[in-house]
DNA sequence: TAGGAGTATGCCTAATCGAAATAACTACAG
DNA sequence: CTGTAGTTATTTCGATTAGGCATACTCCTA
């Protein structure tokens, strides 16, 4: 409630949304969702629609963003577009520079399964890893495509760099799956399970 | 409330805790937290104490775990230890084999900052990446140490494999930070910002 | 005209964390 | 051998965050 509580204490998700706005464009909640699917998604997950809308309200209440109603051309339903304010700009900048960086968090579903290998058949483990390889390669391609798209705009130079990072990250994920596949084979062989 | 709601609909976190118990030992909430810090942590984050305790209650209610009060030797405070039940064992096994695998989720704090590079000084970006390198190397070493510890017990063969995966994963994280450091330098040079 | 896809939003529950309560044990100054 | 400050276990409480699901409206297509 106090200024202290409202400002600067925002969760990382809010800052991510405000960050999306910090590139200067006026965007609707729906636009924001699409942007985040093509950028944040590759290294910081993508918030759901509902989350984006509540963040926007919070940001507006904190004075970090302003909105206006826009009547659409074709007669579609009106939409509300948001723009970052000067305070908002100052706040993200300060957050980006000063706030403690929280460490990367990984929740790797496939690894959680493999960690329970004693409950699985070797075939299932292989299956899991092959899927994982494909998934990683797919993500890599998407990140690469979006990186390509970003590289022309000078304003997107840093987003482009992180997309490049994401591309390599997902390439590595793919290779790690392949390496583990080999490890599993080796373990199976060692236990005399070669079919 | 119904059987359907209670059983099998559990969130991944519950399964992770039940998975911890699926190795057969009788453990307290505190023990579970320690175990998860040395295993799950490296590829699937580690739940907080509070969460572990609530998961345990839920698992017990679902009939997947049973508990008993234990009076400690030296007169320390009593504790409650949990053991997996036969139903619990069947349920995790089925979950591990049948449930849809949710894709890996990454929330990379440092990348979120770098993505907002237009708000930072080049020095701060370098600082961020160097910290990230150190962090990754630290994680790598911890995972390696825990992998070493796990490799003797045949029961821990699969956990050991995932720890090996984690070791490589964090090595890759470290290298990706180094690569991005180079990219940042290159970009700065290109913009004529070499000091 | 029924059904699907795109756009926009609200509500309610589940997941998760931080802080703190409780208790005994250790170490070490006095 | 006593006071006390710090450490390790053990667990619970209260609050916030994040997410799932429902809704509503418009256009387009079969």
Short mmCIF file of C-alpha atoms (C1' of nucleotides) in Angstrom, two decimals:
data_model
loop_
_atom_site.label_atom_id
_atom_site.label_comp_id
_atom_site.label_asym_id
_atom_site.label_seq_id
_atom_site.Cartn_x
_atom_site.Cartn_y
_atom_site.Cartn_z
CA UNK A 1 0.00 0.00 0.00
CA UNK A 2 2.71 2.46 0.91
CA UNK A 3 4.88 3.84 -1.82
CA UNK A 4 7.58 1.46 -0.73
CA UNK A 5 5.28 -1.49 -1.15
CA UNK A 6 3.95 -0.42 -4.49
CA UNK A 7 7.04 0.76 -6.25
CA UNK A 8 10.19 -1.22 -6.67
CA UNK A 9 8.81 -4.26 -4.79
CA UNK A 10 7.20 -5.58 -7.92
CA UNK A 11 7.79 -9.23 -8.85
CA UNK A 12 10.02 -10.09 -11.77
CA UNK A 13 7.00 -10.79 -13.95
CA UNK A 14 5.83 -7.20 -13.66
CA UNK A 15 9.25 -5.96 -14.63
CA UNK A 16 9.26 -8.27 -17.59
CA UNK A 17 5.99 -6.80 -18.81
CA UNK A 18 7.17 -3.27 -18.16
CA UNK A 19 10.35 -4.22 -19.98
CA UNK A 20 8.27 -5.18 -22.99
CA UNK A 21 6.79 -1.69 -22.92
CA UNK A 22 10.19 -0.07 -22.40
CA UNK A 23 10.92 -0.38 -26.09
CA UNK A 24 8.52 2.50 -26.50
CA UNK A 25 5.57 1.13 -28.41
CA UNK A 26 1.95 1.41 -27.44
CA UNK A 27 0.60 -2.09 -27.03
CA UNK A 28 -2.53 -3.96 -26.02
CA UNK A 29 -2.54 -6.90 -23.61
CA UNK A 30 -2.96 -9.17 -26.57
CA UNK A 31 -0.01 -7.64 -28.40
CA UNK A 32 2.08 -8.01 -25.28
CA UNK A 33 1.28 -11.67 -25.11
CA UNK A 34 2.36 -12.15 -28.69
CA UNK A 35 5.60 -10.27 -28.18
CA UNK A 36 6.43 -12.22 -25.11
CA UNK A 37 5.81 -15.46 -26.99
CA UNK A 38 8.45 -14.45 -29.48
CA UNK A 39 11.08 -13.21 -27.07
CA UNK A 40 10.74 -13.79 -23.33
CA UNK A 41 9.49 -17.26 -23.97
CA UNK A 42 12.89 -18.58 -24.95
CA UNK A 43 14.65 -17.69 -21.75
CA UNK A 44 12.03 -16.53 -19.27
CA UNK A 45 8.77 -18.33 -19.99
CA UNK A 46 5.72 -16.52 -21.24
CA UNK A 47 3.10 -15.17 -18.88
CA UNK A 48 -0.52 -16.15 -19.53
CA UNK A 49 -3.05 -13.64 -20.78
CA UNK A 50 -4.62 -13.31 -17.38
CA UNK A 51 -1.27 -12.57 -15.85
CA UNK A 52 -0.46 -9.93 -18.41
CA UNK A 53 -3.77 -8.18 -17.83
CA UNK A 54 -3.34 -8.11 -14.09
CA UNK A 55 0.23 -6.90 -14.41
CA UNK A 56 -0.92 -4.09 -16.65
CA UNK A 57 -3.44 -2.98 -14.06
CA UNK A 58 -0.83 -3.07 -11.37
CA UNK A 59 1.62 -1.10 -13.49
CA UNK A 60 -0.99 1.50 -14.25
CA UNK A 61 -1.88 1.81 -10.59
CA UNK A 62 1.79 2.29 -9.76
CA UNK A 63 1.97 5.04 -12.34
CA UNK A 64 4.43 3.15 -14.51
CA UNK A 65 2.11 2.82 -17.48
CA UNK A 66 -0.82 4.76 -18.89
CA UNK A 67 -3.60 3.45 -21.06
CA UNK A 68 -6.26 4.67 -23.39
CA UNK A 69 -9.26 3.14 -25.03
CA UNK A 70 -9.02 2.69 -28.79
CA UNK A 71 -11.96 2.18 -31.10
CA UNK A 72 -11.00 -0.29 -33.77
CA UNK A 73 -11.49 0.21 -37.49
CA UNK A 74 -13.53 -2.77 -38.63
CA UNK A 75 -16.04 -2.53 -35.84
CA UNK A 76 -14.24 -5.06 -33.68
CA UNK A 77 -14.51 -4.65 -29.96
CA UNK A 78 -12.59 -1.73 -28.51
CA UNK A 79 -9.24 -2.38 -27.02
CA UNK A 80 -7.09 -0.75 -24.40
CA UNK A 81 -3.53 0.11 -25.29
CA UNK A 82 -0.75 0.78 -22.84
CA UNK A 83 2.29 2.99 -22.97
CA UNK A 84 5.12 3.31 -20.51
CA UNK A 85 5.35 6.58 -18.55
CA UNK A 86 8.46 8.56 -17.70
CA UNK A 87 8.34 7.21 -14.13
CA UNK A 88 7.93 3.73 -15.50
CA UNK A 89 10.96 4.19 -17.68
CA UNK A 90 13.01 5.44 -14.75
CA UNK A 91 11.78 2.56 -12.60
CA UNK A 92 12.65 -0.24 -15.03
CA UNK A 93 15.99 1.32 -15.69
CA UNK A 94 16.69 1.44 -11.99
CA UNK A 95 15.42 -2.09 -11.51
CA UNK A 96 17.59 -3.39 -14.35
CA UNK A 97 20.63 -1.68 -12.92
CA UNK A 98 20.24 -2.05 -9.20
CA UNK A 99 17.93 -4.85 -8.19
CA UNK A 100 19.50 -8.13 -7.12
CA UNK A 101 19.51 -10.61 -9.97
CA UNK A 102 17.68 -13.78 -9.10
CA UNK A 103 19.43 -16.92 -10.22
CA UNK A 104 18.18 -18.97 -13.16
CA UNK A 105 15.44 -21.44 -12.28
CA UNK A 106 15.07 -24.61 -14.29
CA UNK A 107 12.15 -27.02 -14.09
CA UNK A 108 13.07 -29.81 -16.42
CA UNK A 109 10.11 -32.15 -16.77
CA UNK A 110 11.90 -34.80 -18.82
CA UNK A 111 14.82 -34.96 -16.39
CA UNK A 112 12.43 -35.38 -13.51
CA UNK A 113 11.18 -38.53 -15.22
CA UNK A 114 14.59 -39.88 -15.99
CA UNK A 115 15.68 -39.30 -12.43
CA UNK A 116 13.01 -41.88 -11.62
CA UNK A 117 14.57 -44.30 -14.07
CA UNK A 118 14.12 -47.18 -11.67
CA UNK A 119 10.40 -46.91 -12.38
CA UNK A 120 10.73 -46.94 -16.17
CA UNK A 121 11.56 -49.32 -18.95
CA UNK A 122 14.73 -48.52 -20.90
CA UNK A 123 12.58 -48.06 -23.99
CA UNK A 124 10.58 -45.36 -22.28
CA UNK A 125 13.70 -43.52 -21.30
CA UNK A 126 14.93 -43.53 -24.86
CA UNK A 127 11.56 -42.35 -26.06
CA UNK A 128 11.62 -39.49 -23.57
CA UNK A 129 15.05 -38.35 -24.67
CA UNK A 130 14.23 -38.50 -28.34
CA UNK A 131 11.18 -36.35 -27.74
CA UNK A 132 13.30 -33.97 -25.76
CA UNK A 133 15.81 -33.73 -28.58
CA UNK A 134 13.07 -32.88 -31.01
CA UNK A 135 11.55 -30.33 -28.70
CA UNK A 136 14.90 -28.62 -28.17
CA UNK A 137 15.58 -28.50 -31.87
CA UNK A 138 12.18 -27.00 -32.47
CA UNK A 139 12.79 -24.31 -29.89
CA UNK A 140 16.19 -23.64 -31.38
CA UNK A 141 14.67 -23.08 -34.79
CA UNK A 142 12.02 -20.75 -33.45
CA UNK A 143 14.57 -18.73 -31.52
CA UNK A 144 16.73 -18.55 -34.61
CA UNK A 145 13.82 -17.35 -36.72
CA UNK A 146 12.93 -14.64 -34.22
CA UNK A 147 16.59 -13.65 -33.90
CA UNK A 148 16.74 -13.26 -37.64
CA UNK A 149 13.69 -11.03 -37.53
CA UNK A 150 15.15 -8.88 -34.76
CA UNK A 151 18.59 -8.36 -36.19
CA UNK A 152 17.68 -5.55 -38.60
CA UNK A 153 16.17 -3.12 -36.09
CA UNK A 154 18.98 -1.42 -34.16
CA UNK A 155 16.56 -0.95 -31.26
CA UNK A 156 16.35 -4.71 -30.95
CA UNK A 157 20.09 -5.25 -30.72
CA UNK A 158 20.04 -6.62 -27.19
CA UNK A 159 16.92 -8.72 -27.61
CA UNK A 160 18.65 -10.10 -30.68
CA UNK A 161 21.66 -11.02 -28.59
CA UNK A 162 19.56 -12.86 -26.04
CA UNK A 163 17.78 -14.68 -28.84
CA UNK A 164 21.15 -15.73 -30.15
CA UNK A 165 21.95 -16.95 -26.66
CA UNK A 166 18.66 -18.85 -26.63
CA UNK A 167 19.47 -20.43 -29.95
CA UNK A 168 22.72 -21.78 -28.57
CA UNK A 169 21.05 -22.77 -25.34
CA UNK A 170 18.51 -24.93 -27.09
CA UNK A 171 21.17 -26.41 -29.34
CA UNK A 172 22.99 -27.43 -26.20
CA UNK A 173 19.81 -28.91 -24.73
CA UNK A 174 19.46 -31.01 -27.84
CA UNK A 175 23.04 -32.24 -27.59
CA UNK A 176 22.74 -32.97 -23.90
CA UNK A 177 19.77 -35.19 -24.63
CA UNK A 178 21.83 -37.05 -27.20
CA UNK A 179 24.68 -37.50 -24.72
CA UNK A 180 22.33 -38.86 -22.09
CA UNK A 181 20.89 -41.25 -24.62
CA UNK A 182 24.39 -42.68 -24.98
CA UNK A 183 24.81 -42.88 -21.23
CA UNK A 184 21.59 -44.82 -20.93
CA UNK A 185 22.71 -47.27 -23.59
CA UNK A 186 26.02 -47.71 -21.82
CA UNK A 187 24.30 -48.36 -18.52
CA UNK A 188 21.93 -50.85 -20.09
CA UNK A 189 24.84 -52.66 -21.75
CA UNK A 190 26.75 -52.75 -18.51
CA UNK A 191 23.75 -54.38 -16.87
CA UNK A 192 23.50 -56.88 -19.71
CA UNK A 193 20.27 -55.48 -21.05
CA UNK A 194 21.25 -55.17 -24.68
CA UNK A 195 18.36 -56.62 -26.68
CA UNK B 1 -12.50 -34.65 -3.28
CA UNK B 2 -13.46 -37.56 -5.48
CA UNK B 3 -10.93 -40.27 -6.11
CA UNK B 4 -10.33 -38.78 -9.50
CA UNK B 5 -9.51 -35.40 -8.01
CA UNK B 6 -7.25 -36.77 -5.35
CA UNK B 7 -5.29 -39.40 -7.15
CA UNK B 8 -3.32 -38.88 -10.30
CA UNK B 9 -4.30 -35.20 -10.57
CA UNK B 10 -1.41 -34.24 -8.36
CA UNK B 11 0.91 -31.48 -9.55
CA UNK B 12 4.44 -32.31 -10.61
CA UNK B 13 5.82 -31.11 -7.30
CA UNK B 14 3.92 -33.77 -5.41
CA UNK B 15 5.25 -36.42 -7.72
CA UNK B 16 8.73 -35.12 -7.21
CA UNK B 17 8.39 -35.49 -3.45
CA UNK B 18 6.80 -38.90 -3.81
CA UNK B 19 9.66 -39.74 -6.15
CA UNK B 20 12.09 -38.88 -3.42
CA UNK B 21 10.31 -41.39 -1.20
CA UNK B 22 10.19 -43.98 -3.97
CA UNK B 23 13.78 -44.95 -3.27
CA UNK B 24 12.41 -46.69 -0.21
CA UNK B 25 13.78 -44.83 2.77
CA UNK B 26 11.80 -43.46 5.66
CA UNK B 27 12.39 -39.73 5.77
CA UNK B 28 11.31 -36.62 7.64
CA UNK B 29 10.29 -33.41 5.96
CA UNK B 30 13.62 -31.98 6.86
CA UNK B 31 15.50 -34.91 5.36
CA UNK B 32 13.44 -34.61 2.20
CA UNK B 33 14.42 -30.97 1.86
CA UNK B 34 18.08 -31.87 2.18
CA UNK B 35 17.81 -34.64 -0.38
CA UNK B 36 16.04 -32.43 -2.81
CA UNK B 37 18.74 -29.79 -2.40
CA UNK B 38 21.30 -32.34 -3.49
CA UNK B 39 19.44 -33.82 -6.42
CA UNK B 40 16.25 -32.21 -7.71
CA UNK B 41 17.76 -28.79 -7.28
CA UNK B 42 20.06 -29.20 -10.24
CA UNK B 43 17.40 -29.87 -12.81
CA UNK B 44 14.06 -29.28 -11.18
CA UNK B 45 14.41 -26.60 -8.49
CA UNK B 46 14.02 -27.39 -4.85
CA UNK B 47 10.71 -26.85 -3.08
CA UNK B 48 10.75 -24.84 0.15
CA UNK B 49 10.24 -26.50 3.50
CA UNK B 50 6.70 -25.26 3.71
CA UNK B 51 5.87 -26.80 0.41
CA UNK B 52 7.40 -30.11 1.26
CA UNK B 53 5.34 -30.29 4.40
CA UNK B 54 2.13 -29.54 2.62
CA UNK B 55 2.93 -32.04 -0.10
CA UNK B 56 3.55 -34.69 2.53
CA UNK B 57 0.16 -34.06 4.06
CA UNK B 58 -1.46 -34.27 0.71
CA UNK B 59 0.34 -37.50 -0.13
CA UNK B 60 -0.69 -39.02 3.16
CA UNK B 61 -4.29 -38.01 2.61
CA UNK B 62 -4.19 -39.63 -0.82
CA UNK B 63 -2.89 -42.82 0.76
CA UNK B 64 0.41 -42.63 -1.07
CA UNK B 65 2.51 -42.21 2.04
CA UNK B 66 2.22 -43.16 5.66
CA UNK B 67 3.85 -41.52 8.62
CA UNK B 68 4.71 -42.17 12.21
CA UNK B 69 5.89 -40.09 15.10
CA UNK B 70 9.44 -40.85 16.20
CA UNK B 71 10.86 -40.00 19.61
CA UNK B 72 14.48 -39.10 19.09
CA UNK B 73 17.35 -40.66 20.99
CA UNK B 74 19.00 -37.78 22.71
CA UNK B 75 15.78 -36.19 23.85
CA UNK B 76 15.50 -33.89 20.87
CA UNK B 77 12.10 -32.84 19.71
CA UNK B 78 10.01 -35.60 18.18
CA UNK B 79 9.79 -35.83 14.46
CA UNK B 80 7.44 -37.35 11.93
CA UNK B 81 8.88 -39.68 9.33
CA UNK B 82 7.23 -40.67 6.08
CA UNK B 83 7.35 -43.83 4.05
CA UNK B 84 5.84 -44.57 0.66
CA UNK B 85 2.95 -47.04 0.56
CA UNK B 86 2.33 -49.78 -1.98
CA UNK B 87 -0.36 -47.61 -3.61
CA UNK B 88 2.05 -44.73 -3.66
CA UNK B 89 4.64 -46.85 -5.37
CA UNK B 90 2.14 -47.99 -7.98
CA UNK B 91 0.98 -44.41 -8.48
CA UNK B 92 4.42 -42.87 -9.06
CA UNK B 93 5.34 -45.69 -11.36
CA UNK B 94 2.22 -45.12 -13.37
CA UNK B 95 2.75 -41.37 -13.37
CA UNK B 96 6.35 -41.77 -14.52
CA UNK B 97 5.29 -44.07 -17.32
CA UNK B 98 2.02 -42.64 -18.50
CA UNK B 99 1.54 -39.01 -17.60
CA UNK B 100 2.24 -36.39 -20.25
CA UNK B 101 5.68 -34.93 -19.82
CA UNK B 102 5.59 -31.19 -19.34
CA UNK B 103 8.21 -29.33 -21.28
CA UNK B 104 11.23 -27.79 -19.57
CA UNK B 105 10.57 -24.35 -18.10
CA UNK B 106 13.41 -21.88 -17.81
CA UNK B 107 13.30 -18.59 -15.92
CA UNK B 108 16.65 -17.03 -16.53
CA UNK B 109 17.01 -13.92 -14.37
CA UNK B 110 20.31 -12.76 -15.85
CA UNK B 111 19.03 -13.08 -19.41
CA UNK B 112 15.96 -11.05 -18.51
CA UNK B 113 18.31 -8.24 -17.55
CA UNK B 114 20.45 -8.50 -20.62
CA UNK B 115 17.40 -8.50 -22.80
CA UNK B 116 16.91 -4.99 -21.42
CA UNK B 117 20.43 -4.07 -22.45
CA UNK B 118 19.25 -0.69 -23.74
CA UNK B 119 18.75 0.26 -20.09
CA UNK B 120 22.19 -0.82 -18.93
CA UNK B 121 25.79 0.29 -19.20
CA UNK B 122 28.07 -2.13 -21.04
CA UNK B 123 30.04 -2.54 -17.81
CA UNK B 124 26.96 -3.76 -16.01
CA UNK B 125 26.27 -6.29 -18.69
CA UNK B 126 29.78 -7.67 -18.41
CA UNK B 127 29.45 -7.77 -14.64
CA UNK B 128 26.18 -9.69 -14.94
CA UNK B 129 27.69 -12.26 -17.26
CA UNK B 130 30.77 -12.78 -15.15
CA UNK B 131 28.60 -13.42 -12.11
CA UNK B 132 26.55 -15.82 -14.16
CA UNK B 133 29.66 -17.69 -15.24
CA UNK B 134 30.73 -18.05 -11.64
CA UNK B 135 27.31 -19.17 -10.56
CA UNK B 136 27.15 -21.79 -13.29
CA UNK B 137 30.58 -23.10 -12.43
CA UNK B 138 29.59 -23.34 -8.78
CA UNK B 139 26.48 -25.31 -9.66
CA UNK B 140 28.52 -27.55 -11.91
CA UNK B 141 30.91 -28.36 -9.10
CA UNK B 142 28.11 -29.11 -6.67
CA UNK B 143 26.36 -31.36 -9.16
CA UNK B 144 29.66 -33.11 -9.83
CA UNK B 145 30.26 -33.64 -6.12
CA UNK B 146 26.78 -35.09 -5.63
CA UNK B 147 27.17 -37.25 -8.72
CA UNK B 148 30.39 -38.62 -7.30
CA UNK B 149 28.62 -39.44 -4.05
CA UNK B 150 25.77 -41.18 -5.89
CA UNK B 151 27.81 -43.31 -8.23
CA UNK B 152 28.65 -46.10 -5.75
CA UNK B 153 25.09 -47.05 -4.77
CA UNK B 154 23.55 -49.12 -7.57
CA UNK B 155 20.12 -47.88 -6.42
CA UNK B 156 21.19 -44.36 -7.35
CA UNK B 157 22.24 -45.24 -10.88
CA UNK B 158 19.60 -43.09 -12.57
CA UNK B 159 19.87 -40.16 -10.19
CA UNK B 160 23.60 -40.35 -10.88
CA UNK B 161 22.93 -40.14 -14.60
CA UNK B 162 20.77 -37.06 -14.22
CA UNK B 163 23.42 -35.48 -12.03
CA UNK B 164 25.92 -36.12 -14.76
CA UNK B 165 23.51 -34.45 -17.15
CA UNK B 166 23.26 -31.52 -14.73
CA UNK B 167 27.02 -31.27 -14.56
CA UNK B 168 27.20 -30.90 -18.32
CA UNK B 169 24.22 -28.58 -18.35
CA UNK B 170 25.86 -26.15 -15.97
CA UNK B 171 29.15 -26.38 -17.82
CA UNK B 172 27.25 -25.35 -20.91
CA UNK B 173 25.59 -22.47 -19.05
CA UNK B 174 29.02 -21.26 -18.05
CA UNK B 175 30.27 -21.43 -21.64
CA UNK B 176 27.19 -19.71 -22.99
CA UNK B 177 27.82 -16.82 -20.65
CA UNK B 178 31.37 -16.57 -21.95
CA UNK B 179 30.13 -16.60 -25.53
CA UNK B 180 27.65 -13.85 -24.84
CA UNK B 181 30.38 -11.83 -23.20
CA UNK B 182 32.21 -11.95 -26.50
CA UNK B 183 29.08 -10.96 -28.39
CA UNK B 184 28.64 -7.95 -26.14
CA UNK B 185 32.23 -6.87 -26.74
CA UNK B 186 31.74 -7.26 -30.46
CA UNK B 187 28.58 -5.18 -30.40
CA UNK B 188 30.24 -2.47 -28.32
CA UNK B 189 33.20 -2.38 -30.71
CA UNK B 190 30.90 -2.16 -33.68
CA UNK B 191 29.21 0.81 -32.07
CA UNK B 192 32.58 2.39 -31.41
CA UNK B 193 32.32 2.03 -27.65
CA UNK B 194 35.70 0.46 -27.03
CA UNK B 195 37.14 2.33 -24.06
"C1'" DT C 1 -26.20 -21.03 -38.76
"C1'" DA C 2 -23.06 -23.71 -36.34
"C1'" DG C 3 -18.53 -23.87 -35.41
"C1'" DG C 4 -13.70 -22.26 -35.23
"C1'" DA C 5 -10.20 -18.70 -34.65
"C1'" DG C 6 -8.72 -14.27 -32.90
"C1'" DT C 7 -9.26 -10.60 -29.28
"C1'" DA C 8 -9.99 -9.07 -24.55
"C1'" DT C 9 -11.00 -9.63 -19.70
"C1'" DG C 10 -12.28 -11.29 -14.91
"C1'" DC C 11 -12.42 -14.51 -11.12
"C1'" DC C 12 -11.13 -18.03 -8.12
"C1'" DT C 13 -8.08 -21.73 -6.64
"C1'" DA C 14 -3.76 -23.79 -6.28
"C1'" DA C 15 1.13 -23.28 -5.80
"C1'" DT C 16 4.83 -21.28 -3.47
"C1'" DC C 17 7.59 -18.49 -0.49
"C1'" DG C 18 9.27 -15.85 3.63
"C1'" DA C 19 9.22 -15.42 8.20
"C1'" DA C 20 8.77 -17.08 12.45
"C1'" DA C 21 7.80 -20.48 16.44
"C1'" DT C 22 9.84 -24.12 19.01
"C1'" DA C 23 13.50 -26.86 20.85
"C1'" DA C 24 17.70 -28.77 21.72
"C1'" DC C 25 22.65 -28.69 21.13
"C1'" DT C 26 27.40 -26.32 20.60
"C1'" DA C 27 30.89 -23.18 21.76
"C1'" DC C 28 32.93 -20.19 24.36
"C1'" DA C 29 33.46 -15.99 27.51
"C1'" DG C 30 33.38 -15.15 32.16
"C1'" DC D 1 29.88 -24.50 35.71
"C1'" DT D 2 26.74 -20.66 34.14
"C1'" DG D 3 25.05 -17.32 30.85
"C1'" DT D 4 24.28 -16.41 26.06
"C1'" DA D 5 24.87 -16.23 21.32
"C1'" DG D 6 24.85 -18.94 17.29
"C1'" DT D 7 23.61 -23.40 14.66
"C1'" DT D 8 20.83 -27.29 13.32
"C1'" DA D 9 16.25 -29.53 13.24
"C1'" DT D 10 11.41 -29.39 12.75
"C1'" DT D 11 7.28 -27.52 11.60
"C1'" DT D 12 3.44 -24.08 10.89
"C1'" DC D 13 1.21 -19.61 9.40
"C1'" DG D 14 -0.03 -15.92 6.58
"C1'" DA D 15 0.31 -13.59 2.22
"C1'" DT D 16 1.31 -13.29 -2.48
"C1'" DT D 17 1.92 -15.05 -7.14
"C1'" DA D 18 0.81 -17.59 -10.77
"C1'" DG D 19 -2.30 -20.20 -13.41
"C1'" DG D 20 -6.68 -22.44 -15.08
"C1'" DC D 21 -11.04 -21.81 -16.62
"C1'" DA D 22 -15.14 -19.20 -17.89
"C1'" DT D 23 -16.93 -15.53 -20.49
"C1'" DA D 24 -17.99 -12.32 -24.24
"C1'" DC D 25 -17.73 -10.35 -28.53
"C1'" DT D 26 -16.46 -10.24 -33.62
"C1'" DC D 27 -15.34 -12.07 -37.73
"C1'" DC D 28 -14.90 -15.83 -41.06
"C1'" DT D 29 -15.88 -20.29 -43.18
"C1'" DA D 30 -18.31 -24.68 -44.28
#
